[in-house]
Tab-separated table of N, CA and C and ligand atoms in Angstrom:
chain	number	residue	atom	x	y	z
A	1	UNK	N	-3.719	-15.162	18.890
A	1	UNK	CA	-4.658	-14.166	18.371
A	1	UNK	C	-4.198	-13.650	17.006
A	2	UNK	N	-5.135	-13.483	16.087
A	2	UNK	CA	-4.780	-12.998	14.739
A	2	UNK	C	-4.283	-11.562	14.785
A	3	UNK	N	-3.277	-11.301	13.982
A	3	UNK	CA	-2.737	-9.939	13.893
A	3	UNK	C	-3.493	-9.152	12.820
A	4	UNK	N	-3.577	-7.851	13.050
A	4	UNK	CA	-4.252	-6.980	12.085
A	4	UNK	C	-3.217	-6.309	11.194
A	5	UNK	N	-3.478	-6.358	9.896
A	5	UNK	CA	-2.649	-5.663	8.904
A	5	UNK	C	-3.513	-4.598	8.240
A	6	UNK	N	-3.029	-3.368	8.244
A	6	UNK	CA	-3.707	-2.320	7.487
A	6	UNK	C	-3.216	-2.391	6.039
A	7	UNK	N	-4.148	-2.371	5.099
A	7	UNK	CA	-3.813	-2.228	3.675
A	7	UNK	C	-4.334	-0.859	3.252
A	8	UNK	N	-3.415	0.070	3.057
A	8	UNK	CA	-3.792	1.464	2.795
A	8	UNK	C	-3.532	1.820	1.341
A	9	UNK	N	-4.477	2.545	0.781
A	9	UNK	CA	-4.429	2.921	-0.637
A	9	UNK	C	-4.620	4.416	-0.786
A	10	UNK	N	-3.788	5.016	-1.604
A	10	UNK	CA	-3.814	6.457	-1.800
A	10	UNK	C	-4.616	6.888	-3.016
A	11	UNK	N	-4.318	8.066	-3.535
A	11	UNK	CA	-5.158	8.734	-4.528
A	11	UNK	C	-5.316	7.971	-5.834
A	12	UNK	N	-6.521	8.072	-6.346
A	12	UNK	CA	-6.928	7.529	-7.654
A	12	UNK	C	-7.067	6.010	-7.687
A	13	UNK	N	-6.710	5.345	-6.586
A	13	UNK	CA	-6.829	3.878	-6.608
A	13	UNK	C	-8.290	3.451	-6.515
A	14	UNK	N	-9.180	4.361	-6.092
A	14	UNK	CA	-10.625	4.088	-6.147
A	14	UNK	C	-11.115	4.002	-7.597
A	15	UNK	N	-10.296	4.454	-8.548
A	15	UNK	CA	-10.686	4.445	-9.969
A	15	UNK	C	-10.230	3.171	-10.694
A	16	UNK	N	-9.585	2.252	-9.976
A	16	UNK	CA	-9.123	1.018	-10.637
A	16	UNK	C	-10.306	0.313	-11.301
A	17	UNK	N	-10.017	-0.323	-12.423
A	17	UNK	CA	-11.086	-0.941	-13.214
A	17	UNK	C	-11.391	-0.072	-14.420
A	18	UNK	N	-11.547	1.259	-14.143
A	18	UNK	CA	-11.775	2.216	-15.238
A	18	UNK	C	-10.475	2.895	-15.629
A	19	UNK	N	-9.559	3.026	-14.666
A	19	UNK	CA	-8.382	3.868	-14.823
A	19	UNK	C	-7.279	3.123	-15.566
A	20	UNK	N	-6.876	3.626	-16.747
A	20	UNK	CA	-5.737	3.093	-17.493
A	20	UNK	C	-5.601	1.565	-17.352
A	21	UNK	N	-6.612	0.821	-17.837
A	21	UNK	CA	-6.571	-0.637	-17.645
A	21	UNK	C	-5.362	-1.306	-18.291
A	22	UNK	N	-4.795	-0.647	-19.326
A	22	UNK	CA	-3.587	-1.211	-19.950
A	22	UNK	C	-2.402	-1.234	-18.999
A	23	UNK	N	-2.429	-0.355	-18.003
A	23	UNK	CA	-1.344	-0.312	-17.008
A	23	UNK	C	-1.738	-1.060	-15.739
A	24	UNK	N	-2.990	-0.810	-15.274
A	24	UNK	CA	-3.365	-1.318	-13.945
A	24	UNK	C	-4.259	-2.561	-13.985
A	25	UNK	N	-4.702	-2.954	-15.208
A	25	UNK	CA	-5.556	-4.133	-15.297
A	25	UNK	C	-7.016	-3.784	-15.071
A	26	UNK	N	-7.849	-4.801	-15.102
A	26	UNK	CA	-9.297	-4.594	-15.083
A	26	UNK	C	-9.936	-4.744	-13.719
A	27	UNK	N	-9.173	-5.139	-12.713
A	27	UNK	CA	-9.776	-5.341	-11.387
A	27	UNK	C	-10.095	-4.010	-10.732
A	28	UNK	N	-11.220	-3.972	-10.044
A	28	UNK	CA	-11.556	-2.793	-9.239
A	28	UNK	C	-10.859	-2.910	-7.881
A	29	UNK	N	-10.889	-1.802	-7.131
A	29	UNK	CA	-10.300	-1.859	-5.784
A	29	UNK	C	-11.097	-2.816	-4.898
A	30	UNK	N	-12.409	-2.897	-5.136
A	30	UNK	CA	-13.235	-3.852	-4.367
A	30	UNK	C	-12.799	-5.297	-4.660
A	31	UNK	N	-12.442	-5.580	-5.931
A	31	UNK	CA	-11.937	-6.923	-6.276
A	31	UNK	C	-10.632	-7.196	-5.527
A	32	UNK	N	-9.763	-6.176	-5.490
A	32	UNK	CA	-8.464	-6.354	-4.816
A	32	UNK	C	-8.679	-6.533	-3.321
A	33	UNK	N	-9.630	-5.776	-2.775
A	33	UNK	CA	-9.916	-5.965	-1.344
A	33	UNK	C	-10.386	-7.402	-1.079
A	34	UNK	N	-11.275	-7.912	-1.949
A	34	UNK	CA	-11.783	-9.283	-1.754
A	34	UNK	C	-10.621	-10.287	-1.802
A	35	UNK	N	-9.691	-10.093	-2.739
A	35	UNK	CA	-8.523	-10.990	-2.828
A	35	UNK	C	-7.672	-10.886	-1.568
A	36	UNK	N	-7.510	-9.655	-1.046
A	36	UNK	CA	-6.708	-9.456	0.175
A	36	UNK	C	-7.399	-10.096	1.384
A	37	UNK	N	-8.742	-9.973	1.443
A	37	UNK	CA	-9.466	-10.579	2.576
A	37	UNK	C	-9.308	-12.095	2.550
A	38	UNK	N	-9.349	-12.680	1.329
A	38	UNK	CA	-9.211	-14.137	1.212
A	38	UNK	C	-7.804	-14.565	1.604
A	39	UNK	N	-6.799	-13.855	1.069
A	39	UNK	CA	-5.402	-14.198	1.401
A	39	UNK	C	-5.159	-14.000	2.888
A	40	UNK	N	-5.718	-12.916	3.457
A	40	UNK	CA	-5.552	-12.658	4.890
A	40	UNK	C	-6.136	-13.800	5.711
A	41	UNK	N	-7.332	-14.253	5.344
A	41	UNK	CA	-7.973	-15.354	6.074
A	41	UNK	C	-7.108	-16.612	5.980
A	42	UNK	N	-6.566	-16.898	4.793
A	42	UNK	CA	-5.707	-18.077	4.615
A	42	UNK	C	-4.436	-17.977	5.468
A	43	UNK	N	-3.932	-16.738	5.637
A	43	UNK	CA	-2.684	-16.529	6.380
A	43	UNK	C	-2.939	-16.320	7.875
A	44	UNK	N	-4.209	-16.261	8.278
A	44	UNK	CA	-4.522	-16.009	9.689
A	44	UNK	C	-4.306	-14.557	10.078
A	45	UNK	N	-4.501	-13.643	9.130
A	45	UNK	CA	-4.354	-12.208	9.392
A	45	UNK	C	-5.708	-11.528	9.248
A	46	UNK	N	-5.955	-10.504	10.064
A	46	UNK	CA	-7.135	-9.650	9.878
A	46	UNK	C	-6.701	-8.489	8.989
A	47	UNK	N	-7.413	-8.305	7.883
A	47	UNK	CA	-7.061	-7.243	6.924
A	47	UNK	C	-8.029	-6.076	7.085
A	48	UNK	N	-7.480	-4.909	7.373
A	48	UNK	CA	-8.267	-3.664	7.450
A	48	UNK	C	-7.881	-2.833	6.225
A	49	UNK	N	-8.762	-2.803	5.228
A	49	UNK	CA	-8.448	-2.288	3.887
A	49	UNK	C	-9.121	-0.927	3.688
A	50	UNK	N	-8.334	0.087	3.337
A	50	UNK	CA	-8.879	1.452	3.220
A	50	UNK	C	-8.286	2.187	2.029
A	51	UNK	N	-9.015	3.194	1.554
A	51	UNK	CA	-8.514	4.054	0.466
A	51	UNK	C	-8.904	5.499	0.751
A	52	UNK	N	-7.982	6.420	0.489
A	52	UNK	CA	-8.298	7.851	0.551
A	52	UNK	C	-7.544	8.599	-0.531
A	53	UNK	N	-8.181	9.666	-1.017
A	53	UNK	CA	-7.508	10.562	-1.963
A	53	UNK	C	-6.780	11.692	-1.244
A	54	UNK	N	-6.773	11.673	0.094
A	54	UNK	CA	-6.270	12.807	0.872
A	54	UNK	C	-5.023	12.424	1.666
A	55	UNK	N	-3.968	13.173	1.447
A	55	UNK	CA	-2.676	12.870	2.067
A	55	UNK	C	-2.769	12.834	3.604
A	56	UNK	N	-3.464	13.842	4.184
A	56	UNK	CA	-3.557	13.912	5.642
A	56	UNK	C	-4.294	12.719	6.231
A	57	UNK	N	-5.290	12.211	5.504
A	57	UNK	CA	-6.006	11.018	5.969
A	57	UNK	C	-5.059	9.821	6.012
A	58	UNK	N	-4.195	9.713	5.007
A	58	UNK	CA	-3.235	8.599	4.980
A	58	UNK	C	-2.246	8.727	6.144
A	59	UNK	N	-1.852	9.977	6.467
A	59	UNK	CA	-0.977	10.206	7.638
A	59	UNK	C	-1.696	9.730	8.898
A	60	UNK	N	-2.969	10.129	9.051
A	60	UNK	CA	-3.734	9.732	10.245
A	60	UNK	C	-3.842	8.210	10.340
A	61	UNK	N	-4.082	7.550	9.211
A	61	UNK	CA	-4.231	6.085	9.236
A	61	UNK	C	-2.900	5.400	9.571
A	62	UNK	N	-1.786	5.958	9.108
A	62	UNK	CA	-0.487	5.390	9.496
A	62	UNK	C	-0.296	5.504	11.009
A	63	UNK	N	-0.648	6.667	11.570
A	63	UNK	CA	-0.534	6.829	13.025
A	63	UNK	C	-1.418	5.801	13.739
A	64	UNK	N	-2.637	5.607	13.212
A	64	UNK	CA	-3.564	4.628	13.810
A	64	UNK	C	-2.983	3.219	13.719
A	65	UNK	N	-2.343	2.933	12.572
A	65	UNK	CA	-1.701	1.615	12.417
A	65	UNK	C	-0.639	1.413	13.489
A	66	UNK	N	0.070	2.491	13.835
A	66	UNK	CA	1.087	2.404	14.883
A	66	UNK	C	0.518	1.948	16.211
A	67	UNK	N	-0.779	2.238	16.442
A	67	UNK	CA	-1.450	1.830	17.692
A	67	UNK	C	-2.090	0.449	17.579
A	68	UNK	N	-2.613	0.126	16.393
A	68	UNK	CA	-3.532	-1.023	16.290
A	68	UNK	C	-3.041	-2.168	15.421
A	69	UNK	N	-2.061	-1.929	14.544
A	69	UNK	CA	-1.731	-2.952	13.537
A	69	UNK	C	-0.365	-3.564	13.796
A	70	UNK	N	-0.167	-4.738	13.207
A	70	UNK	CA	1.139	-5.409	13.272
A	70	UNK	C	2.002	-5.032	12.072
A	71	UNK	N	1.373	-4.473	11.039
A	71	UNK	CA	2.121	-4.074	9.847
A	71	UNK	C	1.191	-3.399	8.857
A	72	UNK	N	1.789	-2.813	7.836
A	72	UNK	CA	1.010	-2.077	6.832
A	72	UNK	C	1.508	-2.439	5.432
A	73	UNK	N	0.570	-2.721	4.522
A	73	UNK	CA	0.861	-2.770	3.081
A	73	UNK	C	0.335	-1.466	2.518
A	74	UNK	N	1.200	-0.689	1.867
A	74	UNK	CA	0.857	0.695	1.554
A	74	UNK	C	1.107	1.010	0.089
A	75	UNK	N	0.007	1.210	-0.663
A	75	UNK	CA	0.107	1.751	-2.015
A	75	UNK	C	-0.268	3.228	-1.923
A	76	UNK	N	0.727	4.074	-1.883
A	76	UNK	CA	0.495	5.512	-1.702
A	76	UNK	C	0.165	6.212	-3.013
A	77	UNK	N	0.047	5.448	-4.121
A	77	UNK	CA	-0.263	6.077	-5.408
A	77	UNK	C	0.768	7.146	-5.714
A	78	UNK	N	0.316	8.260	-6.291
A	78	UNK	CA	1.239	9.313	-6.716
A	78	UNK	C	1.947	9.992	-5.542
A	79	UNK	N	1.359	9.912	-4.327
A	79	UNK	CA	2.042	10.510	-3.167
A	79	UNK	C	3.377	9.816	-2.887
A	80	UNK	N	3.512	8.593	-3.395
A	80	UNK	CA	4.793	7.880	-3.276
A	80	UNK	C	5.952	8.768	-3.720
A	81	UNK	N	5.705	9.505	-4.792
A	81	UNK	CA	6.803	10.216	-5.453
A	81	UNK	C	6.982	11.636	-4.934
A	82	UNK	N	6.090	12.071	-4.021
A	82	UNK	CA	6.108	13.488	-3.603
A	82	UNK	C	6.096	13.718	-2.103
A	83	UNK	N	5.663	12.744	-1.308
A	83	UNK	CA	5.219	13.092	0.044
A	83	UNK	C	6.269	12.888	1.139
A	84	UNK	N	6.812	13.996	1.602
A	84	UNK	CA	7.678	13.962	2.794
A	84	UNK	C	6.838	13.616	4.019
A	85	UNK	N	5.571	14.072	4.046
A	85	UNK	CA	4.700	13.804	5.200
A	85	UNK	C	4.475	12.300	5.384
A	86	UNK	N	4.304	11.565	4.292
A	86	UNK	CA	4.104	10.110	4.414
A	86	UNK	C	5.415	9.418	4.799
A	87	UNK	N	6.530	9.896	4.267
A	87	UNK	CA	7.846	9.374	4.695
A	87	UNK	C	7.983	9.537	6.213
A	88	UNK	N	7.688	10.759	6.698
A	88	UNK	CA	7.842	11.039	8.126
A	88	UNK	C	6.879	10.209	8.966
A	89	UNK	N	5.651	10.003	8.459
A	89	UNK	CA	4.664	9.222	9.218
A	89	UNK	C	5.115	7.773	9.363
A	90	UNK	N	5.719	7.220	8.316
A	90	UNK	CA	6.220	5.843	8.403
A	90	UNK	C	7.353	5.767	9.420
A	91	UNK	N	8.228	6.767	9.394
A	91	UNK	CA	9.315	6.795	10.386
A	91	UNK	C	8.774	6.973	11.799
A	92	UNK	N	7.677	7.717	11.923
A	92	UNK	CA	7.106	7.994	13.245
A	92	UNK	C	6.528	6.738	13.894
A	93	UNK	N	6.142	5.751	13.087
A	93	UNK	CA	5.570	4.514	13.653
A	93	UNK	C	6.578	3.379	13.645
A	94	UNK	N	7.837	3.684	13.344
A	94	UNK	CA	8.903	2.688	13.369
A	94	UNK	C	8.970	2.069	14.772
A	95	UNK	N	9.208	0.775	14.927
A	95	UNK	CA	9.634	-0.192	13.913
A	95	UNK	C	8.496	-0.956	13.240
A	96	UNK	N	7.275	-0.442	13.251
A	96	UNK	CA	6.186	-1.159	12.577
A	96	UNK	C	6.545	-1.367	11.100
A	97	UNK	N	6.495	-2.611	10.608
A	97	UNK	CA	6.881	-2.825	9.206
A	97	UNK	C	5.842	-2.296	8.218
A	98	UNK	N	6.290	-1.441	7.332
A	98	UNK	CA	5.450	-0.904	6.261
A	98	UNK	C	6.057	-1.353	4.939
A	99	UNK	N	5.256	-2.033	4.126
A	99	UNK	CA	5.718	-2.489	2.813
A	99	UNK	C	5.116	-1.575	1.752
A	100	UNK	N	5.958	-0.968	0.956
A	100	UNK	CA	5.488	-0.153	-0.170
A	100	UNK	C	5.020	-1.089	-1.294
A	101	UNK	N	3.835	-0.825	-1.809
A	101	UNK	CA	3.221	-1.691	-2.826
A	101	UNK	C	2.858	-0.870	-4.064
A	102	UNK	N	3.130	-1.415	-5.227
A	102	UNK	CA	2.617	-0.831	-6.478
A	102	UNK	C	2.129	-1.947	-7.393
A	103	UNK	N	1.054	-1.646	-8.079
A	103	UNK	CA	0.506	-2.588	-9.057
A	103	UNK	C	1.441	-2.649	-10.268
A	104	UNK	N	1.824	-1.485	-10.749
A	104	UNK	CA	2.675	-1.413	-11.944
A	104	UNK	C	4.154	-1.429	-11.547
A	105	UNK	N	5.007	-1.699	-12.529
A	105	UNK	CA	6.450	-1.604	-12.304
A	105	UNK	C	6.856	-0.144	-12.528
A	106	UNK	N	6.911	0.605	-11.437
A	106	UNK	CA	7.149	2.050	-11.548
A	106	UNK	C	8.501	2.355	-12.210
A	107	UNK	N	9.427	1.413	-12.128
A	107	UNK	CA	10.772	1.634	-12.713
A	107	UNK	C	10.791	1.484	-14.229
A	108	UNK	N	9.739	0.883	-14.761
A	108	UNK	CA	9.633	0.723	-16.216
A	108	UNK	C	8.767	1.820	-16.821
A	109	UNK	N	8.404	2.822	-15.996
A	109	UNK	CA	7.500	3.887	-16.456
A	109	UNK	C	8.240	5.235	-16.489
A	110	UNK	N	7.502	6.330	-16.447
A	110	UNK	CA	8.112	7.663	-16.545
A	110	UNK	C	9.166	7.850	-15.448
A	111	UNK	N	10.129	8.715	-15.761
A	111	UNK	CA	11.230	8.912	-14.819
A	111	UNK	C	10.747	9.457	-13.469
A	112	UNK	N	9.678	10.294	-13.488
A	112	UNK	CA	9.226	10.861	-12.205
A	112	UNK	C	8.683	9.792	-11.258
A	113	UNK	N	8.393	8.596	-11.801
A	113	UNK	CA	7.927	7.511	-10.931
A	113	UNK	C	9.081	6.669	-10.382
A	114	UNK	N	10.303	6.939	-10.808
A	114	UNK	CA	11.439	6.127	-10.360
A	114	UNK	C	11.852	6.495	-8.945
A	115	UNK	N	11.510	7.722	-8.527
A	115	UNK	CA	11.889	8.177	-7.187
A	115	UNK	C	10.741	7.923	-6.223
A	116	UNK	N	11.040	7.238	-5.116
A	116	UNK	CA	10.041	7.044	-4.069
A	116	UNK	C	10.482	7.762	-2.804
A	117	UNK	N	9.589	8.588	-2.251
A	117	UNK	CA	9.842	9.217	-0.954
A	117	UNK	C	9.595	8.229	0.183
A	118	UNK	N	8.809	7.191	-0.130
A	118	UNK	CA	8.388	6.210	0.880
A	118	UNK	C	9.468	5.148	1.113
A	119	UNK	N	10.106	4.720	0.006
A	119	UNK	CA	10.991	3.545	0.059
A	119	UNK	C	12.072	3.632	1.138
A	120	UNK	N	12.722	4.793	1.341
A	120	UNK	CA	13.778	4.813	2.364
A	120	UNK	C	13.248	4.577	3.783
A	121	UNK	N	11.951	4.808	3.991
A	121	UNK	CA	11.363	4.595	5.319
A	121	UNK	C	10.694	3.223	5.432
A	122	UNK	N	10.470	2.578	4.286
A	122	UNK	CA	9.736	1.306	4.270
A	122	UNK	C	10.658	0.131	4.584
A	123	UNK	N	10.020	-0.962	4.994
A	123	UNK	CA	10.772	-2.204	5.229
A	123	UNK	C	11.193	-2.807	3.897
A	124	UNK	N	10.335	-2.697	2.885
A	124	UNK	CA	10.632	-3.242	1.571
A	124	UNK	C	9.644	-2.723	0.554
A	125	UNK	N	9.898	-3.046	-0.695
A	125	UNK	CA	9.079	-2.539	-1.804
A	125	UNK	C	8.692	-3.712	-2.706
A	126	UNK	N	7.406	-3.780	-3.073
A	126	UNK	CA	6.933	-4.790	-4.024
A	126	UNK	C	6.214	-4.051	-5.143
A	127	UNK	N	6.666	-4.214	-6.374
A	127	UNK	CA	5.997	-3.524	-7.471
A	127	UNK	C	6.052	-4.352	-8.739
A	128	UNK	N	5.038	-4.174	-9.581
A	128	UNK	CA	5.098	-4.733	-10.919
A	128	UNK	C	4.386	-6.061	-11.108
A	129	UNK	N	3.728	-6.563	-10.068
A	129	UNK	CA	3.076	-7.873	-10.178
A	129	UNK	C	1.568	-7.749	-10.358
A	130	UNK	N	1.124	-6.553	-10.781
A	130	UNK	CA	-0.322	-6.347	-10.876
A	130	UNK	C	-0.928	-6.389	-9.481
A	131	UNK	N	-2.228	-6.675	-9.389
A	131	UNK	CA	-2.862	-6.728	-8.068
A	131	UNK	C	-2.235	-7.782	-7.141
A	132	UNK	N	-1.529	-8.746	-7.728
A	132	UNK	CA	-0.864	-9.769	-6.891
A	132	UNK	C	0.223	-9.149	-6.001
A	133	UNK	N	0.671	-7.926	-6.334
A	133	UNK	CA	1.646	-7.227	-5.461
A	133	UNK	C	1.116	-7.150	-4.022
A	134	UNK	N	-0.202	-6.919	-3.897
A	134	UNK	CA	-0.790	-6.811	-2.548
A	134	UNK	C	-0.675	-8.145	-1.794
A	135	UNK	N	-0.910	-9.231	-2.523
A	135	UNK	CA	-0.883	-10.555	-1.879
A	135	UNK	C	0.546	-10.883	-1.455
A	136	UNK	N	1.509	-10.534	-2.309
A	136	UNK	CA	2.918	-10.755	-1.949
A	136	UNK	C	3.270	-9.967	-0.692
A	137	UNK	N	2.733	-8.744	-0.583
A	137	UNK	CA	3.007	-7.923	0.605
A	137	UNK	C	2.411	-8.567	1.853
A	138	UNK	N	1.215	-9.144	1.728
A	138	UNK	CA	0.610	-9.815	2.892
A	138	UNK	C	1.451	-11.007	3.327
A	139	UNK	N	1.970	-11.755	2.354
A	139	UNK	CA	2.849	-12.889	2.701
A	139	UNK	C	4.109	-12.394	3.406
A	140	UNK	N	4.686	-11.309	2.888
A	140	UNK	CA	5.899	-10.753	3.514
A	140	UNK	C	5.602	-10.310	4.944
A	141	UNK	N	4.438	-9.658	5.139
A	141	UNK	CA	4.090	-9.181	6.481
A	141	UNK	C	3.806	-10.345	7.428
A	142	UNK	N	3.234	-11.415	6.904
A	142	UNK	CA	3.010	-12.611	7.734
A	142	UNK	C	4.360	-13.125	8.269
A	143	UNK	N	5.347	-13.225	7.376
A	143	UNK	CA	6.677	-13.709	7.786
A	143	UNK	C	7.317	-12.724	8.756
A	144	UNK	N	7.223	-11.439	8.468
A	144	UNK	CA	7.890	-10.420	9.294
A	144	UNK	C	7.297	-10.326	10.685
A	145	UNK	N	6.006	-10.653	10.824
A	145	UNK	CA	5.341	-10.435	12.109
A	145	UNK	C	5.174	-11.741	12.896
A	146	UNK	N	5.777	-12.834	12.423
A	146	UNK	CA	5.626	-14.116	13.104
A	146	UNK	C	6.400	-14.158	14.434
B	201	DQA	C1	0.906	3.136	-8.466
B	201	DQA	C2	2.068	3.761	-9.242
B	201	DQA	C3	2.105	5.272	-9.031
B	201	DQA	O1	3.180	5.843	-9.772
B	201	DQA	C4	0.804	5.895	-9.517
B	201	DQA	O2	0.805	7.274	-9.248
B	201	DQA	C5	-0.407	5.224	-8.936
B	201	DQA	C6	-0.426	3.771	-8.843
B	201	DQA	C7	0.780	1.620	-8.749
B	201	DQA	O3	0.129	0.948	-7.952
B	201	DQA	O4	1.318	1.114	-9.743
B	201	DQA	O5	-1.391	5.882	-8.627
B	201	DQA	O6	1.135	3.309	-7.089
């Protein structure tokens, strides 16, 4: 039976395409979802792709992933750098593998983006490959959940 992977997206990622294209590229979140659905189908994974601008919604979805998913690819956006609640939610669903994902290379940007609250709770971190970061995370989750 195919495993379900949640792909969760945090604040402002609904603005991709219009938002700082020099940093994030020209793809919309719908384009990235389509790429994830295709990669998921190729890998034999069911992709449940969601976005919210609200921290509590992301906490609820992580809890739901703990019940329903085999793993999570998680771009928490700016909450990456601030959210103890998301750190705790990832720990609460342990050992479910959660991969932290970023489109941009956060380490090559402002210093406030160098710190991740998520990374210590995550299985691993993928950043800097543009939208392909999501596809790399799906491949990693396929291997981790085999
Ligand atoms: C981001 C990087 C974060 O620092 C930023 O707040 C985002 C997007 C990325 O995918 O590169 O919203 O997570």
